[in-house]
mmCIF file of C-alpha atoms in Angstrom:
data_model
loop_
_atom_site.group_PDB
_atom_site.id
_atom_site.type_symbol
_atom_site.label_atom_id
_atom_site.label_comp_id
_atom_site.label_asym_id
_atom_site.label_seq_id
_atom_site.Cartn_x
_atom_site.Cartn_y
_atom_site.Cartn_z
ATOM 1 C CA LYS N 1 5.954 18.606 35.932
ATOM 2 C CA ARG N 2 7.865 19.233 32.923
ATOM 3 C CA THR N 3 7.230 15.609 31.682
ATOM 4 C CA CYS N 4 4.390 15.164 31.757
ATOM 5 C CA GLY N 5 3.929 15.258 28.131
ATOM 6 C CA ASN N 6 0.986 17.951 28.539
ATOM 7 C CA GLY N 7 1.033 20.514 25.550
ATOM 8 C CA VAL N 8 2.826 17.353 23.963
ATOM 9 C CA MET N 9 0.764 14.769 21.175
ATOM 10 C CA ILE N 10 2.028 11.887 20.515
ATOM 11 C CA ILE N 11 1.492 10.212 16.708
ATOM 12 C CA PHE N 12 1.868 6.005 16.633
ATOM 13 C CA ASP N 13 1.151 5.779 12.766
ATOM 14 C CA GLY N 14 0.378 1.551 11.351
ATOM 15 C CA TYR N 15 0.188 0.431 15.172
ATOM 16 C CA ASP N 16 -0.471 -2.321 13.483
ATOM 17 C CA GLU N 17 3.243 -2.607 11.414
ATOM 18 C CA LEU N 18 4.976 -2.360 14.921
ATOM 19 C CA SER N 19 7.009 -5.784 15.618
ATOM 20 C CA GLU N 20 6.378 -8.641 18.639
ATOM 21 C CA LYS N 21 9.071 -6.835 20.880
ATOM 22 C CA GLN N 22 7.986 -3.259 19.885
ATOM 23 C CA LYS N 23 4.810 -4.617 20.961
ATOM 24 C CA GLN N 24 5.808 -5.771 24.659
ATOM 25 C CA ARG N 25 4.667 -4.595 27.463
ATOM 26 C CA THR N 26 7.924 -3.490 28.799
ATOM 27 C CA SER N 27 8.692 -1.764 25.290
ATOM 28 C CA VAL N 28 9.051 2.582 25.553
ATOM 29 C CA PHE N 29 5.567 2.308 22.671
ATOM 30 C CA GLN N 30 3.480 0.311 25.098
ATOM 31 C CA ARG N 31 4.975 1.968 27.848
ATOM 32 C CA LEU N 32 3.577 5.363 26.261
ATOM 33 C CA LEU N 33 0.086 4.037 25.186
ATOM 34 C CA VAL N 34 -0.722 2.569 28.873
ATOM 35 C CA ARG N 35 0.863 6.506 30.316
ATOM 36 C CA ARG N 36 3.014 4.834 32.524
ATOM 37 C CA LEU N 37 5.225 7.193 30.262
ATOM 38 C CA LEU N 38 4.526 11.429 29.216
ATOM 39 C CA PRO N 39 0.541 10.506 30.842
ATOM 40 C CA GLY N 40 -0.296 14.384 29.544
ATOM 41 C CA ALA N 41 1.244 13.761 26.444
ATOM 42 C CA THR N 42 -2.377 13.530 23.853
ATOM 43 C CA LEU N 43 -2.186 10.100 22.054
ATOM 44 C CA LEU N 44 -3.217 9.355 18.085
ATOM 45 C CA VAL N 45 -2.542 5.882 16.613
ATOM 46 C CA THR N 46 -3.687 4.068 13.546
ATOM 47 C CA SER N 47 -4.410 0.618 12.630
ATOM 48 C CA ARG N 48 -5.340 -1.541 10.277
ATOM 49 C CA PRO N 49 -8.621 -2.577 11.833
ATOM 50 C CA LEU N 50 -8.266 -6.027 12.779
ATOM 51 C CA ALA N 51 -5.070 -4.358 14.889
ATOM 52 C CA THR N 52 -6.463 -2.976 17.457
ATOM 53 C CA GLN N 53 -7.041 -5.716 19.711
ATOM 54 C CA GLU N 54 -4.110 -5.430 20.254
ATOM 55 C CA LEU N 55 -4.301 -2.128 22.315
ATOM 56 C CA PRO N 56 -3.371 -2.904 25.979
ATOM 57 C CA MET N 57 -6.435 -2.615 27.526
ATOM 58 C CA GLU N 58 -5.139 0.222 29.686
ATOM 59 C CA PHE N 59 -5.257 2.315 26.602
ATOM 60 C CA ARG N 60 -8.586 1.208 24.934
ATOM 61 C CA LYS N 61 -10.799 2.006 28.600
ATOM 62 C CA GLN N 62 -9.532 5.534 27.905
ATOM 63 C CA LEU N 63 -10.519 5.541 24.876
ATOM 64 C CA HIS N 64 -11.956 9.808 23.876
ATOM 65 C CA GLU N 65 -12.833 9.332 20.357
ATOM 66 C CA HIS N 66 -12.521 6.554 18.191
ATOM 67 C CA ILE N 67 -12.981 7.096 13.830
ATOM 68 C CA GLU N 68 -12.470 4.510 11.233
ATOM 69 C CA VAL N 69 -12.284 4.852 7.450
ATOM 70 C CA VAL N 70 -14.864 4.019 5.186
ATOM 71 C CA GLY N 71 -14.328 3.226 1.925
ATOM 72 C CA PHE N 72 -15.970 4.782 -1.142
ATOM 73 C CA SER N 73 -19.801 4.471 -2.019
ATOM 74 C CA ASP N 74 -20.890 3.801 -5.732
ATOM 75 C CA ASN N 75 -21.570 7.632 -5.838
ATOM 76 C CA ASP N 76 -17.619 8.381 -4.298
ATOM 77 C CA ILE N 77 -16.882 5.687 -7.300
ATOM 78 C CA ASP N 78 -18.703 7.854 -9.640
ATOM 79 C CA GLU N 79 -17.744 10.995 -8.393
ATOM 80 C CA TYR N 80 -14.064 10.430 -8.182
ATOM 81 C CA VAL N 81 -13.602 9.079 -12.300
ATOM 82 C CA LYS N 82 -15.830 12.024 -13.617
ATOM 83 C CA CYS N 83 -13.093 14.003 -11.757
ATOM 84 C CA LYS N 84 -10.056 12.447 -13.088
ATOM 85 C CA PHE N 85 -11.246 12.005 -16.843
ATOM 86 C CA CYS N 86 -12.722 15.547 -16.756
ATOM 87 C CA ASP N 87 -10.876 16.568 -19.442
ATOM 88 C CA THR N 88 -10.965 13.567 -21.602
ATOM 89 C CA PRO N 89 -14.836 12.523 -22.181
ATOM 90 C CA ASP N 90 -14.268 10.236 -24.940
ATOM 91 C CA MET N 91 -11.809 8.585 -22.143
ATOM 92 C CA LEU N 92 -14.091 8.818 -20.040
ATOM 93 C CA ILE N 93 -16.517 7.307 -21.699
ATOM 94 C CA ASP N 94 -14.705 4.013 -21.857
ATOM 95 C CA PHE N 95 -13.157 3.559 -19.155
ATOM 96 C CA GLN N 96 -17.308 3.776 -17.813
ATOM 97 C CA SER N 97 -17.706 0.401 -19.929
ATOM 98 C CA TYR N 98 -14.451 -1.413 -18.440
ATOM 99 C CA ILE N 99 -15.731 -0.674 -15.025
ATOM 100 C CA SER N 100 -18.827 -2.109 -16.392
ATOM 101 C CA SER N 101 -17.344 -5.035 -17.949
ATOM 102 C CA HIS N 102 -15.976 -6.008 -14.955
ATOM 103 C CA PRO N 103 -17.215 -6.567 -11.087
ATOM 104 C CA PHE N 104 -13.927 -7.670 -9.524
ATOM 105 C CA ILE N 105 -12.469 -4.305 -10.598
ATOM 106 C CA TYR N 106 -15.749 -2.565 -10.244
ATOM 107 C CA LYS N 107 -15.667 -3.649 -6.596
ATOM 108 C CA ALA N 108 -11.893 -3.002 -5.828
ATOM 109 C CA MET N 109 -12.294 0.543 -6.875
ATOM 110 C CA TYR N 110 -14.710 1.455 -2.884
ATOM 111 C CA ILE N 111 -11.347 1.095 -1.678
ATOM 112 C CA PRO N 112 -10.058 4.958 -2.201
ATOM 113 C CA LEU N 113 -6.401 3.699 -2.971
ATOM 114 C CA HIS N 114 -7.474 1.128 -5.575
ATOM 115 C CA CYS N 115 -10.088 3.346 -7.068
ATOM 116 C CA ALA N 116 -6.669 5.996 -8.079
ATOM 117 C CA LEU N 117 -4.573 3.058 -9.258
ATOM 118 C CA VAL N 118 -7.063 1.193 -11.058
ATOM 119 C CA THR N 119 -7.931 4.816 -12.487
ATOM 120 C CA ASP N 120 -4.813 5.833 -13.060
ATOM 121 C CA LEU N 121 -3.666 3.044 -14.967
ATOM 122 C CA TYR N 122 -6.207 2.537 -17.479
ATOM 123 C CA GLN N 123 -5.281 5.967 -17.596
ATOM 124 C CA THR N 124 -1.988 4.994 -18.906
ATOM 125 C CA TYR N 125 -2.648 2.655 -21.403
ATOM 126 C CA TRP N 126 -5.623 4.483 -22.984
ATOM 127 C CA ARG N 127 -2.749 6.908 -23.785
ATOM 128 C CA LYS N 128 -0.765 4.642 -24.659
ATOM 129 C CA GLY N 129 -3.105 2.595 -27.201
ATOM 130 C CA LYS N 130 -2.722 -0.344 -25.394
ATOM 131 C CA LYS N 131 -6.339 -0.210 -22.809
ATOM 132 C CA GLU N 132 -6.180 -3.618 -23.838
ATOM 133 C CA PHE N 133 -3.560 -5.070 -21.390
ATOM 134 C CA ALA N 134 -5.409 -2.996 -18.551
ATOM 135 C CA PRO N 135 -6.733 -5.002 -15.682
ATOM 136 C CA LYS N 136 -9.413 -7.380 -15.490
ATOM 137 C CA THR N 137 -8.785 -9.376 -12.328
ATOM 138 C CA ILE N 138 -7.098 -8.421 -9.071
ATOM 139 C CA THR N 139 -4.205 -10.587 -10.121
ATOM 140 C CA GLN N 140 -4.124 -8.268 -12.913
ATOM 141 C CA LEU N 141 -4.435 -5.013 -11.665
ATOM 142 C CA TYR N 142 -1.271 -6.135 -8.603
ATOM 143 C CA THR N 143 0.791 -6.651 -11.453
ATOM 144 C CA CYS N 144 0.068 -4.227 -13.509
ATOM 145 C CA PHE N 145 0.706 -1.635 -10.968
ATOM 146 C CA ILE N 146 4.257 -3.781 -10.088
ATOM 147 C CA HIS N 147 4.737 -2.895 -13.912
ATOM 148 C CA SER N 148 4.179 1.101 -14.109
ATOM 149 C CA LEU N 149 6.279 1.016 -11.221
ATOM 150 C CA LEU N 150 9.246 -0.987 -12.842
ATOM 151 C CA GLU N 151 8.423 1.198 -15.386
ATOM 152 C CA ARG N 152 9.175 3.976 -14.055
ATOM 153 C CA TYR N 153 12.754 2.394 -12.537
ATOM 154 C CA LEU N 154 13.772 1.188 -15.867
ATOM 155 C CA ASP N 155 13.137 4.833 -17.002
ATOM 156 C CA ASP N 156 14.417 7.039 -14.566
ATOM 157 C CA ASP N 157 17.969 4.746 -14.043
ATOM 158 C CA PRO N 158 21.393 5.415 -16.016
ATOM 159 C CA VAL N 159 22.116 1.962 -16.844
ATOM 160 C CA TYR N 160 18.695 0.311 -18.670
ATOM 161 C CA GLY N 161 17.542 3.921 -20.217
ATOM 162 C CA PRO N 162 14.115 4.012 -20.657
ATOM 163 C CA HIS N 163 12.027 0.614 -21.289
ATOM 164 C CA GLU N 164 8.624 -0.493 -22.231
ATOM 165 C CA LEU N 165 7.084 -3.486 -21.104
ATOM 166 C CA CYS N 166 4.188 -5.152 -21.707
ATOM 167 C CA VAL N 167 1.914 -7.249 -18.900
ATOM 168 C CA GLN N 168 3.132 -10.710 -19.525
ATOM 169 C CA GLU N 169 6.734 -9.964 -19.850
ATOM 170 C CA LEU N 170 8.210 -8.692 -16.291
ATOM 171 C CA THR N 171 10.639 -12.193 -17.624
ATOM 172 C CA ASP N 172 11.816 -9.711 -19.832
ATOM 173 C CA LEU N 173 14.040 -7.717 -17.023
ATOM 174 C CA PRO N 174 17.269 -7.369 -17.234
ATOM 175 C CA GLN N 175 18.332 -10.161 -15.044
ATOM 176 C CA ASP N 176 19.316 -8.584 -11.784
ATOM 177 C CA VAL N 177 15.682 -6.319 -10.901
ATOM 178 C CA PHE N 178 14.368 -9.429 -12.577
ATOM 179 C CA ASP N 179 15.804 -11.680 -9.952
ATOM 180 C CA ASP N 180 15.860 -8.765 -7.092
ATOM 181 C CA LEU N 181 11.294 -8.600 -8.198
ATOM 182 C CA MET N 182 11.735 -12.211 -7.121
ATOM 183 C CA ARG N 183 12.866 -11.944 -3.844
ATOM 184 C CA LEU N 184 10.379 -9.722 -3.383
ATOM 185 C CA ALA N 185 7.887 -12.135 -4.194
ATOM 186 C CA GLU N 186 10.112 -14.914 -2.186
ATOM 187 C CA LEU N 187 9.418 -12.484 0.817
ATOM 188 C CA ALA N 188 6.181 -11.990 0.758
ATOM 189 C CA ALA N 189 5.522 -15.625 0.257
ATOM 190 C CA LYS N 190 6.960 -16.534 3.535
ATOM 191 C CA GLY N 191 5.672 -13.827 5.193
ATOM 192 C CA ILE N 192 1.745 -15.506 4.224
ATOM 193 C CA ILE N 193 2.897 -18.308 4.925
ATOM 194 C CA GLU N 194 4.683 -17.693 8.141
ATOM 195 C CA GLN N 195 1.824 -14.577 9.167
ATOM 196 C CA GLU N 196 4.284 -12.447 9.197
ATOM 197 C CA TYR N 197 3.753 -8.705 8.219
ATOM 198 C CA VAL N 198 6.716 -6.974 9.117
ATOM 199 C CA PHE N 199 10.596 -7.337 8.186
ATOM 200 C CA ASP N 200 13.206 -6.579 10.373
ATOM 201 C CA ASN N 201 16.145 -5.158 8.695
ATOM 202 C CA LEU N 202 18.601 -9.019 8.847
ATOM 203 C CA THR N 203 15.099 -10.034 6.892
ATOM 204 C CA HIS N 204 15.788 -7.895 3.976
ATOM 205 C CA ASN N 205 19.408 -8.539 4.123
ATOM 206 C CA THR N 206 19.451 -11.841 5.034
ATOM 207 C CA LEU N 207 17.526 -11.393 0.748
ATOM 208 C CA GLY N 208 20.057 -9.289 -0.752
ATOM 209 C CA LEU N 209 17.099 -6.186 -0.879
ATOM 210 C CA MET N 210 18.392 -3.143 2.003
ATOM 211 C CA GLN N 211 22.313 -3.144 0.752
ATOM 212 C CA ARG N 212 20.108 -2.494 -3.511
ATOM 213 C CA VAL N 213 18.113 0.280 -0.999
ATOM 214 C CA ASN N 214 20.820 1.831 0.072
ATOM 215 C CA ASP N 215 23.018 1.774 -3.124
ATOM 216 C CA SER N 216 20.293 3.260 -5.211
#
């Protein structure tokens, strides 16, 4: 009775990110899902929608609740934007004009994470007097996001100190930082080509990235 799991909640956050080995029926994860371990425990599983079909049938048959997180509506986007720029009415007007002129960026904002990303980036560029660098396509949106992360990384690193980049100048990064960025691009391309989205430590070590993370 002490091992049946009553009163215990187990959370699988990101089932779609489990490795193929962890999804095998003999793994501890699968044994928990099909109730061969701790059958009295409450299970909470999160996953991207496409991966839910990979959940064991025994688990899906016993679901008590299935909740899907949906994106923003037009009203949600409008409310978020007005709240974000409530203290800067001039920026709000400029931003509304910006997204009206770039429908692909507006469509991306139906995803809440993208909405936060677009508004944060625009706010950053607007305050720097560089709003012309705000993204106009989805590719530019993620390029700007990488640019923003790299700026923060370089600013906090005592070796490099304050370092300001323009979106078009990622090649001006310090060589070792640029090399790491290219290794990440290689890893991402490999994942897309091979339909592999989970990378274990061995893969990272092969590309020399894990040591960089450990050192930092």
